Every structure is written in C-alpha cells, then in structure tokens.
Amino acid sequence: MADIPLLLEPQQLADMFPLKDVLIIDQSKLENFVQGHIPGAVHLDFKRLQRPGTPVPGLLPDAQELEAVFSELGLTPDTHVICSDDEGGGWAGRLIWVLDSIGHTQYSYLNGGIVAWREAGLPQETGEHATVPTSYRISAINTDFSVTKDEVLARIGDDDFAIWDARSEAEYTGEKAISKRGGHIPGAVNYEWTRGMDKARGLRIQDLNEFRQLLADMGIDDSKQIATHCQTHHRSGFTYLVAKILGYDVRGYAGSWSEWGNDENTPIVTGPQPN
Ligand SMILES: O=S(=O)([O-])[S-]
C-alpha cells in the first residue's frame, strides 16, 4: 500500500481516488453525515468507542465489542483507516487511540475532517453508508497507549512526565466541576482542545511548528512521556492526536476527570496554572 501520511490534507485524499484498501471512518453527527460525506465513507457513532459505565463512561470497550464495531464497518488487517469527524478531531483522535490500542497502526487523520473537505469544495455523497462487513479479529489490547489512575499517581512530579489537560479553563481551575470534585491533577497543564484548531482553515490543526513551541513553553516536549485527559477522553482524543503527530510519547488517560474527580482519595489542585 502507498505510504499515506498520518496528517492527510483533503486534497491529498481526493487525489487518492479511486481508493483501494482504504476505509474512511467518519464520526460526524449522523444528520450531518447523511447531509453530505466523503464518497465511500462509513459512519461510526462515537458512542461505540466508549464503554458505558458510571461514574466513568470513557473507558475502552472490550476487545469483543470492538471486533463487532470494526467488523460491521468492514475493516481488514490490510486496511488503511482515514479518521474524520465534524468537530476538528476529537472523535477522530479518539478513534486513532482505539486503533493504537487494538494494534491497527495503519491510519491517518484527515486534517479538518468533513469541515475542511467541504470548504475545499470536494465531492460529497448524501444518505446512509453502505458497508461490506468483515470478521475483524483483535489478538490483544495494547496498553502502551494508555495510562491508568495508579500510573498517573505514581508518576506525578517526575521530570520526564507531563500531563496535558484538554478541558476548559473553568474545569481546570475547579470553578466548574462535572465530577464530585473540581480542579486538576497536580502538575497538569491546561490547553483547551478547541484552541488547537484553526477556525479560519476549516478546523485544521494549528500550525505545527507554533504548536510545538507553545507546548514546549508549557513543559510538554519529546523528552517526556505525556498523559492526556479531559472528562471522558473525548476532547483529549484531539490532544492525543496532536501529540502523536508531533512525534511525542503520548498516552490517553481514559478514566479522565470522571474517574479522578469522583475519587475521594486522589490529590487535586485548584486555581490557575502557574505562569
Ligand atoms: O469531551 S469529554 O470527554 O471531556 S465529556
């Protein structure tokens, strides 16, 4: 298969048609997908990538459930997946984290998703998708792309560990609490996910060189292992994706604040991040 870059521009994808061994998975809202999607794209309800549970609803579904999802969509071991959504990369980034976790490492992110595709005036199809189901098998879940609460607890304060909190500033400071307790993990830095999207360029990821510098100024760089989280590891799908594109050792904390902030025993800091 041709070498398809991790960060794929809409025109690059358009130039790849007719597609062979490529599956475009679009996690746009269904009504949006039905109104117009990339020809041949299949739709995935983003809820299928989260294991329902209270109070922690964002964990990875088990292998059997994921086999069912990807078989329905028509994935094969040789398929290159193009991940897309209509929100600038949150769900698409989560999909990339899921693909990493199931050992399916042939994937790309369509920069800006359907928003950038439409703005470029590229062809669209309307209506429901048609899929060709397969029997996709997962040999093992790879936990190298995840961190657990206990692992985060053990690494707080380590020089080679950073935590990227993708939530809003109000959630980070504790002014707004979605879990029992508000605030942030000690040492975490906050850069809210949508700030990383360029609204003037179809929600593409901001300039990568500037992004790299901005993160370095916050203490996030390639010398560290980075854990990223939000409330249920949806918004941090985007930050996972960006860190991955920048070549960093990044791991998703799927328990996220729904786990940390609902636990009575985890250390929490409130207030703004240090300058
Ligand atoms: O987007 S979220 O997982 O923080 S609710």
Coordinates of N, CA and C in Angstrom, one line a residue, residues 25-216:
I25 N -13.5 6.4 7.9 CA -14.5 6.3 9.0 C -14.8 7.7 9.5
D26 N -16.0 8.1 9.4 CA -16.5 9.4 9.7 C -17.4 9.4 11.0
Q27 N -16.9 10.1 12.0 CA -17.7 10.1 13.3 C -18.5 11.4 13.4
S28 N -18.8 12.0 12.3 CA -19.7 13.2 12.4 C -21.0 12.8 13.0
K29 N -21.8 13.8 13.4 CA -23.1 13.6 13.9 C -23.9 12.9 12.7
L30 N -24.8 12.0 13.0 CA -25.4 11.2 11.9 C -26.1 12.1 10.9
E31 N -26.9 13.2 11.4 CA -27.6 14.0 10.5 C -26.7 14.8 9.6
N32 N -25.6 15.1 10.1 CA -24.6 15.8 9.3 C -24.0 14.9 8.2
F33 N -23.7 13.7 8.7 CA -23.2 12.6 7.7 C -24.1 12.4 6.6
V34 N -25.4 12.3 6.9 CA -26.4 12.0 5.9 C -26.5 13.1 4.9
Q35 N -26.4 14.3 5.4 CA -26.5 15.5 4.5 C -25.3 15.6 3.5
G36 N -24.2 15.0 3.9 CA -23.0 15.0 3.0 C -21.8 14.5 3.6
H37 N -21.2 13.5 2.9 CA -20.0 12.9 3.4 C -19.0 12.6 2.2
I38 N -17.8 12.2 2.6 CA -16.8 11.9 1.5 C -17.3 10.6 0.8
P39 N -17.3 10.5 -0.5 CA -17.7 9.3 -1.1 C -17.1 8.1 -0.6
G40 N -18.0 7.1 -0.3 CA -17.5 5.8 0.3 C -17.3 5.8 1.7
A41 N -17.4 6.9 2.4 CA -17.1 6.9 3.9 C -18.2 6.1 4.6
V42 N -17.7 5.5 5.7 CA -18.7 4.8 6.5 C -18.9 5.6 7.8
H43 N -20.1 5.5 8.4 CA -20.4 6.3 9.6 C -20.2 5.4 10.9
L44 N -19.6 6.1 11.9 CA -19.4 5.4 13.2 C -19.9 6.3 14.3
D45 N -20.9 5.8 15.0 CA -21.4 6.5 16.1 C -20.3 6.6 17.2
F46 N -19.9 7.8 17.6 CA -18.8 7.9 18.5 C -19.0 7.2 19.8
K47 N -20.3 7.0 20.2 CA -20.6 6.3 21.5 C -20.0 4.9 21.5
R48 N -19.9 4.3 20.3 CA -19.4 2.9 20.2 C -18.0 2.8 20.6
L49 N -17.3 3.9 20.7 CA -15.8 3.8 21.1 C -15.7 4.1 22.6
Q50 N -16.8 4.2 23.4 CA -16.7 4.3 24.8 C -17.4 3.2 25.5
R51 N -16.9 2.7 26.6 CA -17.6 1.7 27.3 C -18.5 2.3 28.3
P52 N -19.8 2.1 28.2 CA -20.7 2.8 29.1 C -20.5 2.4 30.5
G53 N -20.5 3.3 31.4 CA -20.3 3.0 32.8 C -20.5 4.2 33.7
T54 N -20.8 4.0 35.0 CA -21.0 5.1 35.9 C -20.0 4.9 37.1
P55 N -19.3 5.9 37.5 CA -19.2 7.3 37.0 C -18.1 7.5 36.0
V56 N -17.6 6.4 35.4 CA -16.5 6.6 34.4 C -16.9 6.0 33.1
P57 N -17.5 6.9 32.2 CA -18.1 6.4 31.0 C -17.1 6.4 29.7
G58 N -15.8 6.6 29.9 CA -15.0 6.8 28.8 C -13.9 5.7 28.5
L59 N -14.1 4.6 29.2 CA -13.0 3.6 29.1 C -13.1 2.9 27.7
L60 N -12.0 2.2 27.4 CA -12.0 1.4 26.1 C -13.0 0.3 26.2
P61 N -13.8 0.1 25.2 CA -14.7 -1.1 25.1 C -13.8 -2.3 25.1
D62 N -14.4 -3.5 25.5 CA -13.6 -4.7 25.4 C -13.4 -5.1 24.0
A63 N -12.4 -6.1 23.8 CA -12.0 -6.5 22.5 C -13.2 -7.0 21.7
Q64 N -14.0 -7.8 22.4 CA -15.2 -8.4 21.6 C -16.1 -7.3 21.0
E65 N -16.4 -6.3 21.8 CA -17.2 -5.2 21.3 C -16.5 -4.5 20.2
L66 N -15.2 -4.3 20.3 CA -14.5 -3.6 19.2 C -14.4 -4.4 18.0
E67 N -14.3 -5.7 18.1 CA -14.3 -6.6 17.0 C -15.6 -6.4 16.2
A68 N -16.7 -6.4 17.0 CA -18.0 -6.2 16.4 C -18.1 -4.9 15.6
V69 N -17.6 -3.8 16.3 CA -17.7 -2.5 15.6 C -16.9 -2.5 14.3
F70 N -15.7 -2.9 14.4 CA -14.8 -2.8 13.2 C -15.2 -3.8 12.1
S71 N -15.8 -4.9 12.5 CA -16.3 -5.9 11.5 C -17.5 -5.3 10.8
E72 N -18.4 -4.7 11.5 CA -19.6 -4.0 10.9 C -19.1 -3.0 9.8
L73 N -18.0 -2.3 10.2 CA -17.6 -1.2 9.3 C -16.8 -1.7 8.1
G74 N -16.3 -3.0 8.2 CA -15.6 -3.6 7.0 C -14.1 -3.4 7.1
L75 N -13.6 -3.4 8.3 CA -12.1 -3.3 8.5 C -11.5 -4.6 8.2
T76 N -10.3 -4.6 7.6 CA -9.5 -5.8 7.4 C -8.1 -5.5 8.0
P77 N -7.3 -6.5 8.2 CA -5.9 -6.2 8.7 C -5.1 -5.3 7.8
D78 N -5.5 -5.4 6.5 CA -4.7 -4.6 5.5 C -5.3 -3.2 5.2
T79 N -6.3 -2.9 5.8 CA -7.0 -1.6 5.5 C -6.3 -0.4 6.2
H80 N -6.1 0.6 5.4 CA -5.6 1.9 5.9 C -6.8 2.7 6.3
V81 N -6.9 3.1 7.6 CA -8.1 3.9 8.0 C -7.9 5.4 7.9
I82 N -8.8 6.1 7.3 CA -8.8 7.6 7.4 C -9.8 8.0 8.4
C83 N -9.4 8.7 9.4 CA -10.2 9.1 10.5 C -10.7 10.5 10.3
S84 N -12.0 10.7 10.4 CA -12.6 12.0 10.2 C -13.8 12.3 11.1
D85 N -14.0 13.5 11.3 CA -15.3 13.9 12.1 C -15.7 15.3 11.7
D86 N -16.6 15.9 12.4 CA -17.1 17.2 12.0 C -16.8 18.2 13.2
E87 N -15.9 17.9 14.0 CA -15.6 18.8 15.1 C -14.1 19.2 15.3
G88 N -13.4 18.9 14.3 CA -11.9 19.3 14.3 C -11.0 18.3 14.9
G89 N -11.5 17.0 15.2 CA -10.5 16.0 15.5 C -10.7 15.3 16.9
G90 N -11.7 15.6 17.7 CA -11.8 15.0 19.0 C -12.1 13.5 18.8
W91 N -13.2 13.2 18.1 CA -13.6 11.8 18.0 C -12.6 11.1 17.1
A92 N -12.1 11.8 16.0 CA -11.2 11.1 15.1 C -9.9 10.8 15.9
G93 N -9.5 11.6 16.8 CA -8.3 11.4 17.6 C -8.6 10.2 18.6
R94 N -9.8 10.2 19.1 CA -10.1 9.0 20.0 C -10.1 7.7 19.2
L95 N -10.6 7.8 17.9 CA -10.5 6.6 17.1 C -9.1 6.1 16.9
I96 N -8.2 7.1 16.7 CA -6.8 6.8 16.5 C -6.2 6.1 17.8
W97 N -6.6 6.6 18.9 CA -6.2 6.0 20.2 C -6.7 4.5 20.2
V98 N -8.0 4.3 19.8 CA -8.6 3.0 19.8 C -7.8 2.1 18.9
L99 N -7.5 2.6 17.7 CA -6.8 1.8 16.7 C -5.4 1.4 17.2
D100 N -4.7 2.4 17.9 CA -3.4 2.0 18.5 C -3.6 0.9 19.5
S101 N -4.7 1.0 20.3 CA -4.9 0.1 21.4 C -5.3 -1.3 20.9
I102 N -5.8 -1.4 19.6 CA -6.1 -2.8 19.1 C -5.0 -3.2 18.1
G103 N -3.9 -2.5 18.0 CA -2.8 -2.9 17.2 C -3.0 -2.7 15.7
H104 N -3.9 -1.8 15.4 CA -4.2 -1.5 13.9 C -3.5 -0.1 13.6
T105 N -2.3 -0.1 13.2 CA -1.5 1.1 13.2 C -1.4 1.8 11.8
Q106 N -2.2 1.3 10.9 CA -2.3 2.0 9.6 C -3.5 2.9 9.6
Y107 N -3.2 4.2 9.8 CA -4.2 5.2 9.8 C -3.7 6.6 9.6
S108 N -4.7 7.4 9.2 CA -4.3 8.9 9.0 C -5.5 9.7 9.6
Y109 N -5.2 10.9 9.9 CA -6.2 11.9 10.3 C -6.4 12.8 9.1
L110 N -7.7 13.0 8.7 CA -8.0 13.9 7.7 C -8.0 15.3 8.3
N111 N -7.1 16.1 8.0 CA -6.9 17.4 8.6 C -8.2 18.3 8.5
G112 N -8.9 18.6 9.6 CA -10.1 19.4 9.5 C -11.3 18.6 9.2
G113 N -11.2 17.3 8.9 CA -12.3 16.4 8.7 C -13.2 16.9 7.6
I114 N -14.5 16.6 7.8 CA -15.5 17.0 6.8 C -15.6 18.5 6.6
V115 N -15.3 19.2 7.7 CA -15.4 20.7 7.6 C -14.4 21.2 6.5
A116 N -13.2 20.8 6.6 CA -12.2 21.2 5.6 C -12.5 20.6 4.2
W117 N -13.0 19.4 4.2 CA -13.3 18.8 2.9 C -14.3 19.6 2.2
R118 N -15.4 20.0 2.9 CA -16.4 20.8 2.3 C -15.9 22.2 1.9
E119 N -15.2 22.8 2.8 CA -14.7 24.1 2.4 C -13.8 24.1 1.2
A120 N -13.2 23.0 0.9 CA -12.3 22.8 -0.3 C -13.2 22.5 -1.5
G121 N -14.5 22.4 -1.3 CA -15.4 22.2 -2.5 C -15.2 20.8 -3.1
L122 N -14.8 19.8 -2.3 CA -14.6 18.5 -2.8 C -15.9 17.7 -2.9
P123 N -16.0 16.6 -3.7 CA -17.2 15.9 -3.9 C -17.8 15.3 -2.6
Q124 N -19.1 15.2 -2.6 CA -19.7 14.6 -1.4 C -20.8 13.7 -1.9
E125 N -21.2 12.7 -1.1 CA -22.3 11.8 -1.3 C -23.3 12.1 -0.2
T126 N -24.6 11.8 -0.4 CA -25.6 12.0 0.6 C -26.1 10.7 1.0
G127 N -26.9 10.7 2.1 CA -27.6 9.5 2.6 C -26.7 8.6 3.5
E128 N -27.3 7.4 3.8 CA -26.7 6.4 4.7 C -25.5 5.8 4.0
H129 N -24.7 5.2 4.7 CA -23.5 4.5 4.1 C -23.9 3.1 3.8
A130 N -23.1 2.5 2.9 CA -23.2 1.1 2.6 C -21.9 0.4 3.0
T131 N -21.9 -0.6 3.8 CA -20.7 -1.2 4.3 C -20.6 -2.7 3.7
V132 N -19.4 -3.2 3.7 CA -19.1 -4.6 3.4 C -18.5 -5.2 4.6
P133 N -19.4 -5.8 5.5 CA -18.9 -6.3 6.7 C -17.8 -7.4 6.6
T134 N -16.9 -7.4 7.6 CA -15.8 -8.4 7.6 C -15.8 -9.1 9.0
S135 N -14.8 -10.0 9.2 CA -14.7 -10.6 10.5 C -13.4 -10.1 11.0
Y136 N -13.4 -9.0 11.7 CA -12.1 -8.4 12.1 C -11.8 -9.0 13.5
R137 N -10.6 -9.5 13.7 CA -10.2 -10.1 14.9 C -9.0 -9.3 15.6
I138 N -9.1 -9.1 16.9 CA -8.1 -8.4 17.7 C -7.4 -9.4 18.5
S139 N -6.0 -9.5 18.3 CA -5.3 -10.5 19.0 C -5.1 -10.1 20.5
A140 N -4.8 -8.8 20.7 CA -4.6 -8.4 22.1 C -4.8 -6.9 22.2
I141 N -5.2 -6.4 23.4 CA -5.3 -5.0 23.6 C -3.9 -4.5 24.0
N142 N -3.4 -3.5 23.3 CA -2.1 -3.0 23.6 C -2.3 -1.8 24.6
T143 N -1.8 -2.0 25.8 CA -2.0 -0.9 26.8 C -0.9 0.1 26.8
D144 N 0.0 0.1 25.9 CA 1.1 1.0 25.8 C 0.7 2.4 25.5
F145 N -0.6 2.6 25.0 CA -1.0 3.9 24.6 C -2.0 4.5 25.6
S146 N -2.0 3.9 26.8 CA -2.9 4.3 27.9 C -2.2 4.5 29.2
V147 N -2.7 5.3 30.1 CA -2.2 5.3 31.4 C -3.5 5.1 32.3
T148 N -3.2 4.5 33.5 CA -4.3 4.3 34.4 C -4.1 5.3 35.5
K149 N -5.1 5.4 36.4 CA -5.1 6.4 37.5 C -3.8 6.0 38.4
D150 N -3.6 4.8 38.7 CA -2.5 4.4 39.5 C -1.1 4.8 38.9
E151 N -1.1 4.6 37.6 CA 0.2 5.0 36.9 C 0.4 6.5 36.9
V152 N -0.7 7.3 36.8 CA -0.5 8.7 36.9 C -0.1 9.1 38.3
L153 N -0.8 8.5 39.3 CA -0.4 8.8 40.7 C 1.0 8.5 40.9
A154 N 1.5 7.4 40.4 CA 2.9 7.1 40.7 C 3.9 8.0 40.0
R155 N 3.5 8.7 38.9 CA 4.4 9.5 38.2 C 4.3 11.0 38.4
I156 N 3.3 11.4 39.2 CA 3.2 12.9 39.5 C 4.5 13.4 40.0
G157 N 5.0 14.5 39.4 CA 6.3 15.1 39.9 C 7.5 14.6 39.2
D158 N 7.4 13.5 38.4 CA 8.6 13.0 37.7 C 9.0 14.0 36.6
D159 N 10.3 14.2 36.5 CA 10.8 15.2 35.5 C 10.4 14.8 34.0
D160 N 10.3 13.5 33.8 CA 10.1 13.0 32.4 C 8.6 12.7 32.2
F161 N 7.8 13.3 32.9 CA 6.3 13.0 32.8 C 5.6 14.3 32.8
A162 N 4.6 14.5 31.9 CA 3.8 15.7 31.8 C 2.3 15.3 31.6
I163 N 1.5 16.1 32.1 CA 0.0 15.8 32.0 C -0.6 17.0 31.2
W164 N -1.2 16.7 30.1 CA -1.9 17.7 29.3 C -3.4 17.6 29.5
D165 N -4.0 18.6 30.1 CA -5.4 18.6 30.4 C -6.1 19.4 29.3
A166 N -7.0 18.7 28.6 CA -7.6 19.3 27.4 C -9.0 20.0 27.7
R167 N -9.3 20.1 29.0 CA -10.6 20.7 29.4 C -10.6 22.2 29.3
S168 N -11.7 22.8 29.7 CA -11.8 24.2 29.7 C -11.1 24.8 30.9
E169 N -10.8 26.1 30.9 CA -10.0 26.7 32.0 C -10.9 26.6 33.3
A170 N -12.2 26.7 33.1 CA -13.0 26.7 34.3 C -13.0 25.3 35.0
E171 N -13.0 24.3 34.1 CA -12.9 22.9 34.7 C -11.5 22.7 35.4
Y172 N -10.5 23.2 34.7 CA -9.1 23.0 35.2 C -9.0 23.7 36.6
T173 N -9.5 25.0 36.7 CA -9.3 25.7 37.9 C -10.2 25.2 39.1
G174 N -11.3 24.5 38.7 CA -12.2 24.0 39.7 C -13.4 24.8 39.8
E175 N -13.5 25.9 39.1 CA -14.6 26.8 39.1 C -15.9 26.1 38.7
K176 N -15.7 25.2 37.7 CA -16.8 24.4 37.2 C -16.4 22.9 37.4
A177 N -17.3 22.2 38.1 CA -17.0 20.8 38.5 C -18.0 19.9 37.8
I178 N -17.6 18.9 37.0 CA -18.5 18.0 36.4 C -18.5 16.7 37.2
S179 N -17.4 16.4 37.9 CA -17.4 15.3 38.8 C -17.6 15.8 40.2
K180 N -17.6 14.9 41.2 CA -17.8 15.3 42.6 C -16.9 16.5 43.0
R181 N -15.6 16.4 42.6 CA -14.7 17.4 43.0 C -14.2 18.1 41.7
G182 N -13.9 19.4 41.8 CA -13.3 20.1 40.6 C -11.8 20.4 40.9
G183 N -11.2 20.8 39.8 CA -9.8 21.1 39.9 C -9.0 20.3 38.9
H184 N -7.7 20.1 39.2 CA -6.9 19.4 38.2 C -5.8 18.5 38.9
I185 N -5.2 17.6 38.2 CA -4.2 16.7 38.7 C -2.9 17.6 39.0
P186 N -2.3 17.4 40.1 CA -1.1 18.2 40.4 C -0.1 18.1 39.3
G187 N 0.4 19.2 38.8 CA 1.4 19.3 37.8 C 0.8 19.3 36.4
A188 N -0.5 19.1 36.2 CA -1.1 19.1 34.9 C -1.1 20.5 34.3
V189 N -0.9 20.6 33.0 CA -1.0 21.9 32.3 C -2.3 21.9 31.4
N190 N -2.8 23.1 31.3 CA -4.1 23.2 30.6 C -3.9 23.9 29.2
Y191 N -4.4 23.3 28.2 CA -4.5 23.9 26.9 C -5.8 23.3 26.3
E192 N -6.8 24.1 26.3 CA -8.2 23.7 25.9 C -8.2 23.2 24.5
W193 N -8.8 22.1 24.2 CA -8.6 21.4 22.9 C -9.0 22.3 21.7
T194 N -10.1 23.1 21.8 CA -10.5 23.8 20.5 C -9.6 24.9 20.2
R195 N -8.7 25.3 21.2 CA -7.7 26.4 20.8 C -6.7 25.8 19.8
G196 N -6.6 24.5 19.7 CA -5.7 23.9 18.8 C -6.2 23.8 17.4
M197 N -7.4 24.3 17.2 CA -8.0 24.2 15.8 C -8.0 25.6 15.2
D198 N -7.8 25.6 13.9 CA -7.7 26.8 13.1 C -9.1 27.0 12.5
K199 N -9.9 27.9 13.1 CA -11.3 28.1 12.6 C -11.3 28.8 11.2
A200 N -10.3 29.5 10.9 CA -10.2 30.1 9.6 C -9.7 29.2 8.5
R201 N -9.3 28.0 8.9 CA -8.8 27.0 7.9 C -9.6 25.7 8.0
G202 N -10.9 25.7 8.2 CA -11.7 24.5 8.2 C -11.4 23.6 9.3
L203 N -11.1 24.2 10.5 CA -10.8 23.4 11.7 C -9.5 22.5 11.6
R204 N -8.7 22.9 10.7 CA -7.4 22.1 10.6 C -6.6 22.4 11.9
I205 N -5.7 21.5 12.2 CA -4.8 21.7 13.4 C -4.0 22.9 13.1
Q206 N -3.8 23.7 14.2 CA -3.0 24.9 14.1 C -1.6 24.6 13.6
D207 N -0.9 25.6 13.1 CA 0.5 25.4 12.5 C 1.3 24.5 13.5
L208 N 1.9 23.5 13.0 CA 2.5 22.5 13.9 C 3.8 23.1 14.6
N209 N 4.5 23.9 13.9 CA 5.7 24.5 14.5 C 5.4 25.4 15.7
E210 N 4.3 26.2 15.4 CA 3.9 27.0 16.5 C 3.3 26.2 17.7
F211 N 2.6 25.1 17.3 CA 2.0 24.3 18.3 C 3.1 23.6 19.2
R212 N 4.2 23.2 18.5 CA 5.3 22.5 19.2 C 5.9 23.5 20.2
Q213 N 6.1 24.8 19.8 CA 6.7 25.8 20.6 C 5.8 26.1 21.8
L214 N 4.5 26.2 21.5 CA 3.6 26.5 22.6 C 3.6 25.5 23.7
L215 N 3.6 24.2 23.2 CA 3.6 23.1 24.2 C 4.9 23.1 24.9
A216 N 6.0 23.3 24.2 CA 7.3 23.3 24.9 C 7.3 24.4 26.0

